[in-house]
C-alpha positions in Angstrom: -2.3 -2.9 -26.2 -0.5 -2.1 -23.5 0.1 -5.6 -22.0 2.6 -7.1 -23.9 4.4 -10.4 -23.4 6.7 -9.0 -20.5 3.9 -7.5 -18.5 1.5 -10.9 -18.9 3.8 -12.4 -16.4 3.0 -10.9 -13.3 4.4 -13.8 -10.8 7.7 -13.2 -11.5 8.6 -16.8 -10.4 12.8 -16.9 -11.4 14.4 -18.4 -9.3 15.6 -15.0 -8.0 12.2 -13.8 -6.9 8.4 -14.1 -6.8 6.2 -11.2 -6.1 2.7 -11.7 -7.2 -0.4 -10.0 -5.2 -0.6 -13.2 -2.5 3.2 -14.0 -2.8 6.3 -11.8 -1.8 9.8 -13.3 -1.5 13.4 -13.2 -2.9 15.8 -16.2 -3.1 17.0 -17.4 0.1 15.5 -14.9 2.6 17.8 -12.1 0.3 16.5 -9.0 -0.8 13.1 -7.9 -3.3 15.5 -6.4 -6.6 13.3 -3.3 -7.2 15.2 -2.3 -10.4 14.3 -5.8 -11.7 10.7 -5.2 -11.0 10.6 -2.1 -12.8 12.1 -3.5 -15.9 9.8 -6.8 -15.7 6.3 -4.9 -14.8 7.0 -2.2 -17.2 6.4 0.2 -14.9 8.5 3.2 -14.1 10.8 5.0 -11.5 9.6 8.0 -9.3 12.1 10.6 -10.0 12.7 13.9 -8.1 11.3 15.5 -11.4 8.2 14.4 -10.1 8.6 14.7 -6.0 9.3 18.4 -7.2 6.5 18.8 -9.4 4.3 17.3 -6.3 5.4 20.1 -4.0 5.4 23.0 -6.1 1.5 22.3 -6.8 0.8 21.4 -3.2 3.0 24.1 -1.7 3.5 21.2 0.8 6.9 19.4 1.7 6.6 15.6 0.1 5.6 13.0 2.2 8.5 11.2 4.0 7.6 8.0 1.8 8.3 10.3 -1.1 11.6 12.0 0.5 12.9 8.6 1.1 11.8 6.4 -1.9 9.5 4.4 0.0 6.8 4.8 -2.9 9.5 4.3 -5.9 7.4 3.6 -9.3 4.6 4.7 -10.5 2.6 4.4 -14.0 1.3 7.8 -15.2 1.9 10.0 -12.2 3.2 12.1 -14.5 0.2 12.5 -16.6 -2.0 13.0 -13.5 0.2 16.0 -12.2 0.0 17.6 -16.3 -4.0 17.7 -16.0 -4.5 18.7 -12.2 -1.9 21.4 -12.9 -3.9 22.5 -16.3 -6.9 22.6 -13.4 -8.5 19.0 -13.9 -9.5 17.2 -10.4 -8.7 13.3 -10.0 -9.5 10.5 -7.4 -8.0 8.1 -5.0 -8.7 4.6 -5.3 -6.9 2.3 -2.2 -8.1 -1.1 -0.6 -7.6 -3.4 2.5 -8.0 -7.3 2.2 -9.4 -8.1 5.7 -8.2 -11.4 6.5 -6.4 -10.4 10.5 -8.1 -9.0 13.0 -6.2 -6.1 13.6 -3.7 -4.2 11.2 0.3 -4.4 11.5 2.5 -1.2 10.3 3.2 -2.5 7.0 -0.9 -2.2 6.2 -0.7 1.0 7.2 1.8 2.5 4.8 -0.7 2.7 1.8 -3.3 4.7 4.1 -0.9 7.2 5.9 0.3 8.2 2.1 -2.8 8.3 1.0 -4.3 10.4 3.6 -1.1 12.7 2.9 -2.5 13.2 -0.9 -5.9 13.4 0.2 -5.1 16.3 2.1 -2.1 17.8 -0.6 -4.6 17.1 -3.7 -8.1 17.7 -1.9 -9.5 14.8 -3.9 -12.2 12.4 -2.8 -11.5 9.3 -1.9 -12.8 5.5 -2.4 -11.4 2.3 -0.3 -12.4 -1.1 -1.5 -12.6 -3.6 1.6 -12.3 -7.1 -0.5 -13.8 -8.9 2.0 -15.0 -11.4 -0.6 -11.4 -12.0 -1.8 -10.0 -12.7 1.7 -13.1 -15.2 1.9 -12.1 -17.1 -1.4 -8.1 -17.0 -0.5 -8.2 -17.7 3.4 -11.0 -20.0 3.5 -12.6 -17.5 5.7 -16.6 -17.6 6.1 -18.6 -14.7 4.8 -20.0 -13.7 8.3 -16.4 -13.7 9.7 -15.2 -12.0 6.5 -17.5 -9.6 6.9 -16.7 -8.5 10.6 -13.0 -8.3 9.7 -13.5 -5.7 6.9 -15.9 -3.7 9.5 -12.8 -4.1 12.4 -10.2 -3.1 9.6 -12.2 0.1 8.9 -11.9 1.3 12.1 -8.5 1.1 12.2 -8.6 3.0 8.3 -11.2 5.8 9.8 -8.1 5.9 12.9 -5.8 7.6 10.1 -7.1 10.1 10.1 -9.5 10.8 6.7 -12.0 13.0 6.1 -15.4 12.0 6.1 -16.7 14.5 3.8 -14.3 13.1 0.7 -13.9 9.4 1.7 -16.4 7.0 0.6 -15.4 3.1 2.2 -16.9 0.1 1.1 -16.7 -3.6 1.1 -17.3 -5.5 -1.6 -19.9 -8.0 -0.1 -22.3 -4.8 0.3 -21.8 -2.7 -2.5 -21.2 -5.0 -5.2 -24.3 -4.4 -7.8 -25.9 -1.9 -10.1 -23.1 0.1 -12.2 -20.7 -1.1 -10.7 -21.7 -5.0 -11.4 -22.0 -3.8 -15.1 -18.4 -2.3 -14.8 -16.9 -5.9 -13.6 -19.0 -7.9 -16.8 -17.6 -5.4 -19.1 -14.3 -6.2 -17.7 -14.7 -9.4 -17.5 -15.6 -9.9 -21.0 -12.3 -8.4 -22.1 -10.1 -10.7 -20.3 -9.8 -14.3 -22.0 -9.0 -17.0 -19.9 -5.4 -17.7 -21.1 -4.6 -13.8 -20.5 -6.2 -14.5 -16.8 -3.8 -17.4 -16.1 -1.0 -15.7 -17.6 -1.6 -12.6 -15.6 -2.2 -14.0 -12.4 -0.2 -17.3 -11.8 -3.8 -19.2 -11.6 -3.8 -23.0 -12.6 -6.3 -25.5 -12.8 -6.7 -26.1 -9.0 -7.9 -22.5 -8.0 -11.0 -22.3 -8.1 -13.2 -20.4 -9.7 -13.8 -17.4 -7.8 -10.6 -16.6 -7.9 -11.0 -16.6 -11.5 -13.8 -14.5 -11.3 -12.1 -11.7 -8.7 -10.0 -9.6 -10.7 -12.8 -7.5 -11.9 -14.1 -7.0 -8.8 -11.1 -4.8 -8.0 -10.4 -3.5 -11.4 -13.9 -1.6 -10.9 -13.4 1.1 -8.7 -10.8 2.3 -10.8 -13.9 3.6 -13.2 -15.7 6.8 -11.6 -19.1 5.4 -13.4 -18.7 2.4 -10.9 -19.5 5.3 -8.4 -23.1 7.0 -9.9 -23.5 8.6 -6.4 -20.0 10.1 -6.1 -19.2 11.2 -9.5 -22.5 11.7 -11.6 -21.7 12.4 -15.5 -17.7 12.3 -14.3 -17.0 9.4 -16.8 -13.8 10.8 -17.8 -12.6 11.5 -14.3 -9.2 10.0 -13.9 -8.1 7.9 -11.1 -4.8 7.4 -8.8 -3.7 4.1 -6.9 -1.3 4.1 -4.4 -0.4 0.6 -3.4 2.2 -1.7 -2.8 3.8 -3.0 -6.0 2.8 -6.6 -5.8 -0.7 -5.1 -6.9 0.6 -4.2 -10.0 -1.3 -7.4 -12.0 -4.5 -6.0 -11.3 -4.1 -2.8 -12.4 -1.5 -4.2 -15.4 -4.7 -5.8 -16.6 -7.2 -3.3 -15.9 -5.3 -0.3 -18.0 -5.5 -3.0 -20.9 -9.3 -3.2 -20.7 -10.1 0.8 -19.7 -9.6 2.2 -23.4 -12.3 0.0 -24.5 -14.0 0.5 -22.4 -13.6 4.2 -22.6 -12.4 4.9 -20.0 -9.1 7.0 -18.8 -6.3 4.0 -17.8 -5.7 4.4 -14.2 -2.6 6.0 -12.8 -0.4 4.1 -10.1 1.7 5.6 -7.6 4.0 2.5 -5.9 5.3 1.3 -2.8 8.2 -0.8 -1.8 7.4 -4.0 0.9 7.9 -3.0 4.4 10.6 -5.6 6.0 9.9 -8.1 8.9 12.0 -7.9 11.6 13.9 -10.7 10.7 14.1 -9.6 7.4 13.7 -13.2 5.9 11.8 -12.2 3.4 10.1 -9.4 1.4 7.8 -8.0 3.5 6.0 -8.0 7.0 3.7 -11.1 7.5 0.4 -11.2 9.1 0.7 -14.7 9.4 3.8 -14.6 11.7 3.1 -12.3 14.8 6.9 -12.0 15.3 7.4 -11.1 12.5 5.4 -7.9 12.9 4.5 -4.7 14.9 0.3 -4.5 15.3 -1.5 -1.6 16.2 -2.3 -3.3 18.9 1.0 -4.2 20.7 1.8 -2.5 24.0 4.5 -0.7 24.6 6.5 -3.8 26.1 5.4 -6.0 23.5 7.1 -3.7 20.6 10.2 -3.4 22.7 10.6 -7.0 23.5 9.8 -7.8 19.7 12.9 -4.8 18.6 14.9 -5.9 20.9 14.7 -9.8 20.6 13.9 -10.4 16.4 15.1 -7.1 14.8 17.7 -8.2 12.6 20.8 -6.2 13.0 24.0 -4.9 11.0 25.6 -4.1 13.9 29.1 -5.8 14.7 29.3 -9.4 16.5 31.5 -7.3 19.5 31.8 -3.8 20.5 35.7 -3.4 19.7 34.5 -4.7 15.9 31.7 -2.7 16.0 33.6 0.5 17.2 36.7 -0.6 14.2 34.0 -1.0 11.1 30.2 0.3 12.1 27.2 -1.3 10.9 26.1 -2.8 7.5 23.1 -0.1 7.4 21.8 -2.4 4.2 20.8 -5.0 5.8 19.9 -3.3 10.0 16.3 -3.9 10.2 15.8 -1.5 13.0 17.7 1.5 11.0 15.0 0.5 7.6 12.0 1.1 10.0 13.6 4.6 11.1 13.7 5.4 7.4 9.9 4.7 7.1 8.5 6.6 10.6 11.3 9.1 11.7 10.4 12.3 10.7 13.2 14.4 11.0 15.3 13.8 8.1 18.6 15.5 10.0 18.1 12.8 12.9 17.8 10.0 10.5 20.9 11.2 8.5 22.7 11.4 11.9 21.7 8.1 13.1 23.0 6.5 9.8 25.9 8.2 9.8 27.3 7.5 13.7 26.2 3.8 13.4 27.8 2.9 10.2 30.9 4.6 11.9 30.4 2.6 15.0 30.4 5.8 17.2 26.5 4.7 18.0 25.6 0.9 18.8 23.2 -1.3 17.8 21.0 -1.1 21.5 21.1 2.7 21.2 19.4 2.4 17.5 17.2 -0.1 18.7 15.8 2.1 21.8 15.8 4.8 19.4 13.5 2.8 17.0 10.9 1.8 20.4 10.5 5.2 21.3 9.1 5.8 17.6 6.9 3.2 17.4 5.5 3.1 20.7 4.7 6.8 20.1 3.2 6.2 16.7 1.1 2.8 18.0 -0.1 4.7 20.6 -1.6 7.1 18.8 -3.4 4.7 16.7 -4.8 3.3 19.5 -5.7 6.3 21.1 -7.5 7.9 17.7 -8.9 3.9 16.7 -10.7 3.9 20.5 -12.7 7.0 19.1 -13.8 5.5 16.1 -17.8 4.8 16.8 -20.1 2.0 15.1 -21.9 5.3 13.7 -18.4 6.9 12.1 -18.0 3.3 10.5 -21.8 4.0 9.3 -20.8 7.1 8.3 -17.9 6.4 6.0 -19.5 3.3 4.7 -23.4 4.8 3.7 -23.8 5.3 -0.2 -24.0 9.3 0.0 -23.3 12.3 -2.5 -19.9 13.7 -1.2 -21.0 17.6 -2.2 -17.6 19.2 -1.1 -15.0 16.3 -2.2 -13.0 18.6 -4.0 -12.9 21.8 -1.6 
């Protein structure tokens, strides 16, 4: 079996770091130890064997996230790369816990790298909106859960997918039929104690919690989709997602074989910083913390410019005599992520950490991006109609999804 002791542990709570799918943070605001994770998920690194492979059958330049590490493990990318290259087709499988009303950038790293393999692969597409799970964790009422995953798609649809090969759905609405018998089958293979140990969950959660990891184990299984992939049991499956997803999907490649069904593949992100880089990734919960889709143009440039933590030097003669620390400059981390030009970044880098280029020029550099980029959201999200929500989210064949 493929979870052993090591991988049952998927709250790494040391006193070094905890990262578990509703908990991110390192000791004393420091920094998420990536190697660490590797070793203690059992998971493994994305090496440029594999970026290579990637472009040489997409005859497309990697993805920035991919040039720049942002996704850095994976568990058998390798193996879905070896069967689409010997001609064998694969799916996407991504998701969105609704629980804010609007998204911030770090929510949409997973989509804008997924749309990129979409495209690269032409493969269909499923997003899981666990609109149930956000009601169990954030005491949030069905109807109110419910509106947020149908907000949240709009902003998924603003990406950019394509309708034809993209097939969203939340879980309150499509949870039933072959895909309900998926979960019990899953369910049945997971005892209690493995639950507990997986997942971090004591006896003061309650039950549906217990009861949720199925629920997005499922979509991992093309059966769980009769209208998509008829007969397609064998059809193999690729996640991207952030790595503190990595217990679900730990626990459903124990429970795929036998089930028979191929284990899913994973393709891994690193967390996307909050400005004040006090912990591991960008918070929801703290609006300063975070760049929405929806901030104007002075609200991002008040929020760089006021709680964007910086290496840059305490005065200008010190800056000028050592440069910036560039490992821990927020605003030069969010460049790696959304500048596109790899010769600007490397320019950028390299004049700041020399102290030729100061810490307000990065920083304006860095509002000029993300205004651009928010505004294009906003622009493309306005366009989404009630009828293209309809339209991504009705149970339908998907006759071209891999042209």
């Amino acid at each position: 079996m493929e979870v052993d002791k090591k991988e049952e542990i998927a709250s790494e709570s040391s006193e070094e770091q905890v990262v578990n799918p509703w908990e991110v943070s390192a000791k004393d605001g420091g920094k998420i130890d990536y190697d660490k994770l590797i070793d203690q998920f059992g998971c493994q690194r994305l090496d440029e064997s594999l970026i290579d492979r990637v472009e040489r059958l997409t005859s497309r330049q990697p993805h920035v996230f991919l040039r720049r590490g942002v996704f850095f493990a994976h568990r058998d990318f390798d193996l879905v790369l070896d069967a689409y290259e010997r001609g064998d087709k694969f799916y996407l499988y991504t998701g969105r816990g609704p629980s804010s009303e609007a998204l911030h950038l770090g929510h949409l790293i997973p989509f804008m790298f997924t749309k990129y393999l979409q495209e690269a692969f032409k493969v269909p597409l499923v997003i899981q909106l666990t609109d149930d799970e956000k009601c169990m964790w954030k005491n949030l009422s069905v109807e109110e859960s419910q509106r947020l995953a149908r907000e949240n798609a709009k902003d998924i649809i603003a990406c950019g997918f394509d309708v034809t090969k993209t097939f969203i759905f939340s879980d309150f609405d499509y949870v039933g039929g072959a895909f309900y018998k998926n979960m019990v089958k899953v369910a049945k293979c997971v005892t209690l104690n493995k639950a507990m140990g997986i997942f971090g969950f004591s006896g003061e959660d309650h039950i549906g919690k217990l009861s949720f990891p199925p629920v997005q184990a499922v979509p991992s299984f093309p059966s769980s989709f009769p209208h998509l992939f008829p007969g397609k049991d064998k059809l193999r499956c690729l996640i991207p997602c952030a790595i503190d997803q990595d217990p679900y999907f730990r626990m459903t490649r124990d429970v795929a074989p036998r089930l028979g069904y191929s284990k899913p593949a994973l393709i891994e992100s690193s967390f996307f910083p909050a400005l004040q880089a006090k912990n591991g990734k960008m918070s929801a919960s703290d609006p300063n913390s975070a760049i929405y889709v929806t901030d104007t143009a002075k609200d991002i440039k008040n929020k760089i410019n006021r709680y964007a933590f910086s290496g840059g030097q305490d005065s200008i003669e010190k800056h000028r005599e050592i440069g910036a620390n560039l490992e821990v400059d927020i605003p030069v981390k969010y460049l790696s992520f959304f500048l596109e030009d790899d010769a600007e970044l490397e320019h950028i880098k390299k004049e700041y950490g020399e102290g030729r280029m100061l810490t307000g020029e990065v920083k304006k550099r860095l509002t000029e991006v993300l205004t651009g980029m928010v505004e294009r959201h906003r622009m493309a999200r306005a366009a989404v109609t009630d009828e293209m929500v309809d339209a991504f989210m009705a149970v339908r064949p998907l006759p071209n999804m891999f042209e």
